[in-house]
XYZ file of C-alpha atoms in Angstrom:
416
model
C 125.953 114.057 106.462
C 124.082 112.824 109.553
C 123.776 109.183 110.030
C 121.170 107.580 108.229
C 118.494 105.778 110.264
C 116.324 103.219 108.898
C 112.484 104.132 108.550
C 110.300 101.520 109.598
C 107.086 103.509 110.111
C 103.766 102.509 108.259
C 104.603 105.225 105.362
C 107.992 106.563 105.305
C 108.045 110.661 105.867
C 108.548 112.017 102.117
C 110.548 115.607 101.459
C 108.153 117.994 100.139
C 109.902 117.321 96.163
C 108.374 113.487 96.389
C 105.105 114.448 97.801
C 104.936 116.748 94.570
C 106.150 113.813 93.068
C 103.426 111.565 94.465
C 100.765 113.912 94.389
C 101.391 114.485 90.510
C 100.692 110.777 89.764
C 97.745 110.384 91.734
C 96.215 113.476 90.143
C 97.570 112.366 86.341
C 95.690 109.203 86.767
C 92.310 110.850 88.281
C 92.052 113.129 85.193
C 93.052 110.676 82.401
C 91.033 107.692 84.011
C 88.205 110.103 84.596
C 88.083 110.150 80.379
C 89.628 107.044 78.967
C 87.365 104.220 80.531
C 84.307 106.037 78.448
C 86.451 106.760 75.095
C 85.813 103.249 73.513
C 81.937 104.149 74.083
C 82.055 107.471 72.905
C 83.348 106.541 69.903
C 81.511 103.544 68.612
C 78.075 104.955 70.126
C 78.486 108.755 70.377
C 80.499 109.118 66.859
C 79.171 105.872 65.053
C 82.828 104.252 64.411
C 83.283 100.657 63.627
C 84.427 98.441 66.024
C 87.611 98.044 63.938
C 88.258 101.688 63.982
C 87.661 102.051 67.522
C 90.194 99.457 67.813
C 92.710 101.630 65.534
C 92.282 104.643 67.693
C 92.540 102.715 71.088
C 95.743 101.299 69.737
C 97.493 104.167 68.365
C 96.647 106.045 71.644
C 98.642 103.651 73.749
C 101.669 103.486 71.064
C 101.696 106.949 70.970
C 102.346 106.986 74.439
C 104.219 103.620 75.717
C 105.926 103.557 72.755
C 107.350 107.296 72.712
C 108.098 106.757 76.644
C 112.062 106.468 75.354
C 111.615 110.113 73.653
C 110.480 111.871 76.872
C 113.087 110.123 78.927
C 116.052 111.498 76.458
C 114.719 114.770 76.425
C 114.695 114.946 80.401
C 118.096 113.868 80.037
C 118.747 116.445 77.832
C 116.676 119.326 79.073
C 115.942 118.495 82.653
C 112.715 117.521 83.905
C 110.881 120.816 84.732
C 110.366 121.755 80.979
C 109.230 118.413 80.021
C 106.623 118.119 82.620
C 105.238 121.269 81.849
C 105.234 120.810 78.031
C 103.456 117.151 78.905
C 100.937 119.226 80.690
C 99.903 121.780 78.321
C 99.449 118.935 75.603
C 97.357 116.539 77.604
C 95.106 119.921 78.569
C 95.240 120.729 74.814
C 94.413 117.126 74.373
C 91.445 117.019 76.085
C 90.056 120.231 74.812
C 90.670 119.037 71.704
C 89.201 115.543 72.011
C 86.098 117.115 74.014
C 85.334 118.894 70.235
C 86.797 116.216 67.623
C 83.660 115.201 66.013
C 85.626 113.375 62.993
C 88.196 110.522 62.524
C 90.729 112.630 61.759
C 90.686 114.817 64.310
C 90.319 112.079 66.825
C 93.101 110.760 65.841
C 94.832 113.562 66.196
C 93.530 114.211 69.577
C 93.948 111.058 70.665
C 97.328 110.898 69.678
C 98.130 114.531 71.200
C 96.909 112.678 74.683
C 99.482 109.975 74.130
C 102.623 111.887 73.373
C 101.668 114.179 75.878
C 102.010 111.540 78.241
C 105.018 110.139 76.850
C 106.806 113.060 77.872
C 105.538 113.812 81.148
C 105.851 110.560 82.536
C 109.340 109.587 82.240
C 110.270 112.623 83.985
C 108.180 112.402 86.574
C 108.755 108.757 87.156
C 112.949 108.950 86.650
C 112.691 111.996 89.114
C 110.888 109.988 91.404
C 113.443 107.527 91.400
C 116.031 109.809 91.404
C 114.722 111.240 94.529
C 113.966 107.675 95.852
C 117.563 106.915 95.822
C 118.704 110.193 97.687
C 116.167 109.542 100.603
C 117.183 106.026 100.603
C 121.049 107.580 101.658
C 119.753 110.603 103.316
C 117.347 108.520 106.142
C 117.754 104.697 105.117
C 114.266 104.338 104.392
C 114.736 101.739 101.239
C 113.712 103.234 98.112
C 111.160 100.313 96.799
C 108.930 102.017 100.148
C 109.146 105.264 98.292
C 108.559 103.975 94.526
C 105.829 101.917 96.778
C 104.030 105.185 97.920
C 104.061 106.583 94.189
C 102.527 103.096 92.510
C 100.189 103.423 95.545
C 98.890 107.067 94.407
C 98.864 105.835 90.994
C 96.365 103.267 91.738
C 94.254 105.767 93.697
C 94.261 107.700 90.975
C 93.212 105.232 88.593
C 90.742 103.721 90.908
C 89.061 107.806 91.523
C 89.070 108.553 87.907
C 86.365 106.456 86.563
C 84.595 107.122 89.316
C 84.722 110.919 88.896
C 84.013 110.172 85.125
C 80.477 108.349 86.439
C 79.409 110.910 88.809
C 79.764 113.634 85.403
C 77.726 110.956 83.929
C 75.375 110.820 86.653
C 75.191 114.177 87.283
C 74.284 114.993 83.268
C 76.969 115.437 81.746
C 78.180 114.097 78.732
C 81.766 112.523 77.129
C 82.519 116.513 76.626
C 82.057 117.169 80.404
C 84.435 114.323 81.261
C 87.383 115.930 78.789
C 86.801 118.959 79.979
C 86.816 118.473 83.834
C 90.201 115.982 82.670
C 91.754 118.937 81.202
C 90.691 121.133 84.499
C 92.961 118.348 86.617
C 95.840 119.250 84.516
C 95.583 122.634 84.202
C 95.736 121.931 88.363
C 99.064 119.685 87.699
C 100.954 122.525 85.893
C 100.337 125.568 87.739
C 101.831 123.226 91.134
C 104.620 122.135 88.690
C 105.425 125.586 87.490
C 105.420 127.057 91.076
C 106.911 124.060 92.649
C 109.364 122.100 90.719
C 112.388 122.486 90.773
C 114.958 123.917 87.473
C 118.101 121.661 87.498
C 121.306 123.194 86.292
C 121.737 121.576 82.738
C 124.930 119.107 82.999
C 127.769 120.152 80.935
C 128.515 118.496 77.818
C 131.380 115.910 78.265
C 132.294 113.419 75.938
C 130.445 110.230 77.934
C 127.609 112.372 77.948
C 127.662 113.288 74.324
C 128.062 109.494 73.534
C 125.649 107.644 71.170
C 122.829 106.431 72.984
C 122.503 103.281 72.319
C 126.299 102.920 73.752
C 124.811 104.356 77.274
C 121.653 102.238 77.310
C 120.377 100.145 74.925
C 124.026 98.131 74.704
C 123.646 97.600 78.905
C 123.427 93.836 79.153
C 122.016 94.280 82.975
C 119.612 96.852 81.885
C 118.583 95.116 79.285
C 117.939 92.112 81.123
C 116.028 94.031 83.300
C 113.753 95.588 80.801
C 113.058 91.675 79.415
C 112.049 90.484 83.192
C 110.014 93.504 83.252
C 108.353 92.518 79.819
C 107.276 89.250 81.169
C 105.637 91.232 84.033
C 103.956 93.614 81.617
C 102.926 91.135 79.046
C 101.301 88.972 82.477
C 99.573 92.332 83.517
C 98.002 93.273 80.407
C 95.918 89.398 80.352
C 93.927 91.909 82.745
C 92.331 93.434 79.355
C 92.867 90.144 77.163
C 92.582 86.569 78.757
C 90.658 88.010 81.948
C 87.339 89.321 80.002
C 87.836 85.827 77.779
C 87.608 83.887 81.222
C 84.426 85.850 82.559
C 82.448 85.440 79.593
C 83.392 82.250 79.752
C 82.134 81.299 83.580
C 79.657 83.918 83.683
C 78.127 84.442 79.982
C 79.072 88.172 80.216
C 81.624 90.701 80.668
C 79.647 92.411 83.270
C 81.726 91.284 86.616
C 85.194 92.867 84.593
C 84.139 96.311 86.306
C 84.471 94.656 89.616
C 87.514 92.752 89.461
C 89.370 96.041 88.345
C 87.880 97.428 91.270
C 89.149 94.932 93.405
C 92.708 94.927 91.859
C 92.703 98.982 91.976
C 91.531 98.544 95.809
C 94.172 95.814 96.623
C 97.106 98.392 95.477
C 95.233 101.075 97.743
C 94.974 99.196 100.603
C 98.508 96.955 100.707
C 100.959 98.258 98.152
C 102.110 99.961 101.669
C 102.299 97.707 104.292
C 103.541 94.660 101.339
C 106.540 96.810 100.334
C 107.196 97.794 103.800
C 108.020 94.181 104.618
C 109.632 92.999 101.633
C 112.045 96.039 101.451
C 113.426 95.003 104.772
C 113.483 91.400 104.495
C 114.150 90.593 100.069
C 116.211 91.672 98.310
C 115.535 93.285 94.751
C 116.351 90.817 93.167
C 114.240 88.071 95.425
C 111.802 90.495 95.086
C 111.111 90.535 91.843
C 111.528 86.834 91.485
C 108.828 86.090 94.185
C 106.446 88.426 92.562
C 106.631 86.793 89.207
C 106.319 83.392 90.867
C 103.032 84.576 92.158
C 101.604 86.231 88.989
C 102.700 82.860 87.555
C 100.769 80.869 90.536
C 97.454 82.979 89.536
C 97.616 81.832 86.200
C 97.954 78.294 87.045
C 95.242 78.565 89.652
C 92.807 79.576 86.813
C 92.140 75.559 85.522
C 92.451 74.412 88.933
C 90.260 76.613 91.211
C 86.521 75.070 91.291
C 84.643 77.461 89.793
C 82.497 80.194 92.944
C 79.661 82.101 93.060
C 78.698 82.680 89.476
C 81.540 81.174 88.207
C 83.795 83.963 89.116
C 86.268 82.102 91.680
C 89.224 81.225 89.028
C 89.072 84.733 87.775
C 88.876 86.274 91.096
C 91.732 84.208 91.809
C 93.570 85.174 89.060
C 93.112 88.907 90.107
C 94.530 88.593 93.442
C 97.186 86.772 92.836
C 98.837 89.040 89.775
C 97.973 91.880 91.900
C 100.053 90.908 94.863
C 103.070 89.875 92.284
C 102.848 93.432 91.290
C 103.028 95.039 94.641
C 106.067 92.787 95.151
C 107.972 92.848 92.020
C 106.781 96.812 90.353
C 109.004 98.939 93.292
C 111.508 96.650 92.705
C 112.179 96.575 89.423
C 112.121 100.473 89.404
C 114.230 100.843 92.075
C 117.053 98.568 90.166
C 117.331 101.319 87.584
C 119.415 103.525 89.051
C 121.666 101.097 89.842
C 122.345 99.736 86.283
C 122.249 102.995 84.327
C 124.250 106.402 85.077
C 122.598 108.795 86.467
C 122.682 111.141 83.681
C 121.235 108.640 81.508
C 118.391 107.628 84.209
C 115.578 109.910 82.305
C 116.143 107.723 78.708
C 116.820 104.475 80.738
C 112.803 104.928 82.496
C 111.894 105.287 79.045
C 113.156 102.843 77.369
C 112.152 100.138 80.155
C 108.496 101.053 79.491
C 108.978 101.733 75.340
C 110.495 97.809 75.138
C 107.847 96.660 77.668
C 105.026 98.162 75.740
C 106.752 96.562 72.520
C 106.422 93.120 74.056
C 103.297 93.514 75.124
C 101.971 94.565 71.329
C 103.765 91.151 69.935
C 102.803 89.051 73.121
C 99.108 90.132 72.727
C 98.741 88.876 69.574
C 100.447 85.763 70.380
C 97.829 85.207 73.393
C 95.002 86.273 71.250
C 95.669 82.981 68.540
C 95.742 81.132 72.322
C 92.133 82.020 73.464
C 90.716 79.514 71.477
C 92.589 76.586 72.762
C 91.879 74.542 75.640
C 91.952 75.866 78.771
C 95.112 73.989 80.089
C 97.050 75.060 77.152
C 96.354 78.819 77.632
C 96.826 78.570 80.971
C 99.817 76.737 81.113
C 101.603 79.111 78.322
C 100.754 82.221 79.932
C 102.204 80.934 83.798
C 105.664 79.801 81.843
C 105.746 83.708 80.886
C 106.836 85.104 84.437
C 108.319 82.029 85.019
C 110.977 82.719 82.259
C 111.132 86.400 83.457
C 111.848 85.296 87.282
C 114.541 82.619 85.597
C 116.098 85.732 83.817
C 115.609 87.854 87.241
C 117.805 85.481 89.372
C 121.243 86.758 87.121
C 120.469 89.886 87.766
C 123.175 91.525 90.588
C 121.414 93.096 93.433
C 124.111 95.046 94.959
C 123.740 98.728 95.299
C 125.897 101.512 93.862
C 126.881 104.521 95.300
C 124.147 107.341 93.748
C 125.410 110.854 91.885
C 124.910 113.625 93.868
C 121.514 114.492 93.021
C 121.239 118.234 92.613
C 117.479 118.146 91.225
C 115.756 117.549 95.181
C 115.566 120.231 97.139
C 112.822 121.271 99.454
C-alpha cells in the first residue's frame, strides 16, 4: 500500500464507486422531491381527502420508510448491496406509476406505502456503502471520511433543493400531479439502469457463527452504538421542528405560512453552498466526537435565539435565525455522526447498524413530535427553552462517546 497523503483540496477526488455513490443520492432526492412537496395537495384538493386522512397517508409514508430503514440494512447485510438497490429501484418506479393512477384511498395507501418501503431498502445500502467506501478512501489517500460523507449530504441537498423545483416547472409547463410521478419514476428508471451496469456484486460472506448470531447481540445490545443512535435522535428530533415549531413561529410573526417556502430554500442552499468547505475544516481540526458536540450546541443556540432575536423584516428575523443556525449544526455534526459508525459496529453488520440509526431516530422523532406539538401552545420561553435542552442532552451524551478510530475490514465491495 502506498503511503497515504492527506487531501486538503476544496472537494476531495472520489473513486468512480463513490461518485456512483454520490450521484445516486442526488438523483434519488431530485425524483422523490420532484413528487412529494405536491402529494399533501394532491390529495386533499385533487382527490377530496380530509385533512385527517391526508395526515394518515403522510404519516404512514414516512413510517413505512424511516421506520423499515433497519429491514433494508439487514438484508444488505445479508444479500449485499447490489440486489437491494436494484429491488429499491424497481419499487419506487412501480411506486410512482402506481401513485400517478391511484384515484382511491386504498390504493393510495398502497402506493404510498410501496414509495416508502421502496426507500427503506435502497437507502441503507446506498448510505452503509457509502460509508463503507468512505472509510477505505480515508486509509487509501487520508482524505478524512466526514469530507466524503460531506460530499454525499451535499448531493443530497441538491437533490432535494432541484426536485421541487423540477416538480414546479411540470406544473408550469401544464402538467399535472400525474406528470410529476411519472417524470419521478423516469429519474429512477435512470438510477437502476447506472446501478445495474455499474455497481458492483460483492462475494456473499460465508456463514460463521458471529455472523449467524442473533441480531440484537451484534447491534442493538452495542452500548456505544446505541449511544450514538440517542445523540443522533436529539439531532433528528431538533431537525424535524423544521416542519413543526418553524411553520408555528411564521404564522406567528408573519400571519401566514407563506415565507416557509423560502426558509427551506435557504436551508437547502446553505448545505449546497458550505456543507463543503464547513466539513473540510472541521475534519482537520475536531474531532468526531467535538464535532458532533459543537454542532448540537449550535442547533441548540438557534433555538434559544428564537425569544431573543428582535423580530426583522416582516417578522421573519427569529425564524431566519433559527434556520441558519440548525443548518450549520447539521453540516457539522451529520458527517460526523455517520462516519462514527463504522467504528462502533463490525463491518459485516454496518448495512443493519445504518438502519437501525435512522429506524430509532425516526422512532424518536414520532414520540418527540407529539410531545412538541402539546408545547406549541405555551409561552414562547417555555417552548423555546425545552426544545434548546434537546441537543443539549444529546451533545452531554456525545462527549462519552470514544473517538478513536479502528482499523477497517478489508473492504472487497469498492472497486473501480
Amino acid at each position: 500500500m502506498t503511503t497515504a497523503t492527506p487531501d486538503t483540496g476544496a472537494t476531495p477526488a472520489l473513486k468512480p464507486y463513490l461518485r456512483l455513490l454520490t450521484a445516486t443520492q442526488f438523483a434519488f432526492n431530485t425524483g422523490f422531491y420532484a413528487v412529494l412537496p405536491y402529494l399533501a395537495a394532491h390529495l386533499g384538493d385533487g382527490l377530496g381527502m380530509a385533512g385527517w386522512l391526508v395526515g394518515l397517508v403522510l404519516g404512514l409514508r414516512t413510517f413505512s420508510q424511516q421506520g423499515l430503514f433497519v429491514v433494508g440494512g439487514a438484508l444488505t447485510d445479508r444479500y449485499g448491496p447490489r440486489p437491494v438497490v436494484l429491488t429499491g429501484c424497481v419499487l419506487r418506479i412501480a411506486g410512482f406509476c402506481w401513485l400517478a393512477q391511484a384515484g382511491s384511498t386504498a390504493t393510495v395507501i398502497g402506493a404510498v406505502l410501496l414509495i416508502g418501503f421502496a426507500a427503506a431498502l435502497f437507502s441503507p445500502a446506498v448510505e452503509s456503502e457509502t460509508a463503507r467506501a468512505a472509510v477505505a478512501h480515508e486509509t487509501a489517500t487520508g482524505t478524512p471520511r466526514a469530507q466524503v460523507l460531506a460530499v454525499f449530504s451535499a448531493a443530497g441537498q441538491a437533490g432535494a433543493f432541484l426536485g421541487p423545483l423540477l416538480g414546479s416547472l411540470l406544473l408550469l409547463l401544464g402538467g399535472d400531479f400525474r406528470t410529476a410521478c411519472l417524470a419521478g419514476a423516469v429519474v429512477f428508471v435512470g438510477v437502476l439502469a447506472g446501478h445495474a451496469r455499474l455497481m458492483p456484486h460483492r462475494p456473499r460472506r460465508p456463514r460463521t457463527a458471529r455472523a449467524g448470531a442473533p441480531l440484537p447481540r451484534e447491534v442493538f445490545a452495542n452500548r456505544p452504538f446505541l449511544l450514538l443512535c440517542l445523540v443522533y435522535s436529539s439531532y433528528l428530533v431538533s431537525y424535524n421542528q423544521l416542519y413543526l415549531a418553524l411553520p408555528a413561529e411564521v404564522e406567528r410573526a408573519t400571519g401566514s405560512q407563506g415565507a416557509l417556502g423560502g426558509l427551506f430554500a435557504l436551508s437547502s442552499l446553505l448545505v449546497v453552498v458550505a456543507q463543503l468547505p464547513l466539513t473540510r475544516w472541521s475534519a482537520h481540526r475536531l474531532p468526531p466526537r467535538t464535532a458532533l458536540v459543537t454542532g448540537l450546541a449550535v442547533v441548540a443556540t438557534g433555538f434559544a435565539a428564537v425569544p431573543l432575536a428582535p423580530d426583522g423584516p416582516a417578522g421573519l428575523l427569529p425564524a431566519a435565525a433559527l434556520v441558519v443556525l440548525l443548518t450549520l449544526g447539521q453540516m457539522l455534526l451529520v458527517p460526523a455522526a455517520r462516519g462514527l459508525v463504522p467504528d462502533l459496529v463490525d463491518d459485516h453488520r454496518l448495512g443493519l447498524a445504518t438502519g437501525a440509526l435512522s429506524s430509532v431516530s425516526g422512532l424518536a422523532v414520532l414520540v418527540g413530535s407529539a410531545a412538541t406539538g402539546t408545547l406549541l401552545d405555551t409561552p414562547g420561553a417555555v417552548l423555546w427553552t425545552v426544545l434548546a435542552a434537546v441537543p443539549l442532552t444529546g451533545a452531554a451524551l456525545a462527549l462519552t462517546l470514544s473517538g478513536g478510530r479502528r482499523t477497517p475490514e478489508p473492504v472487497t465491495a469498492v472497486t473501480d
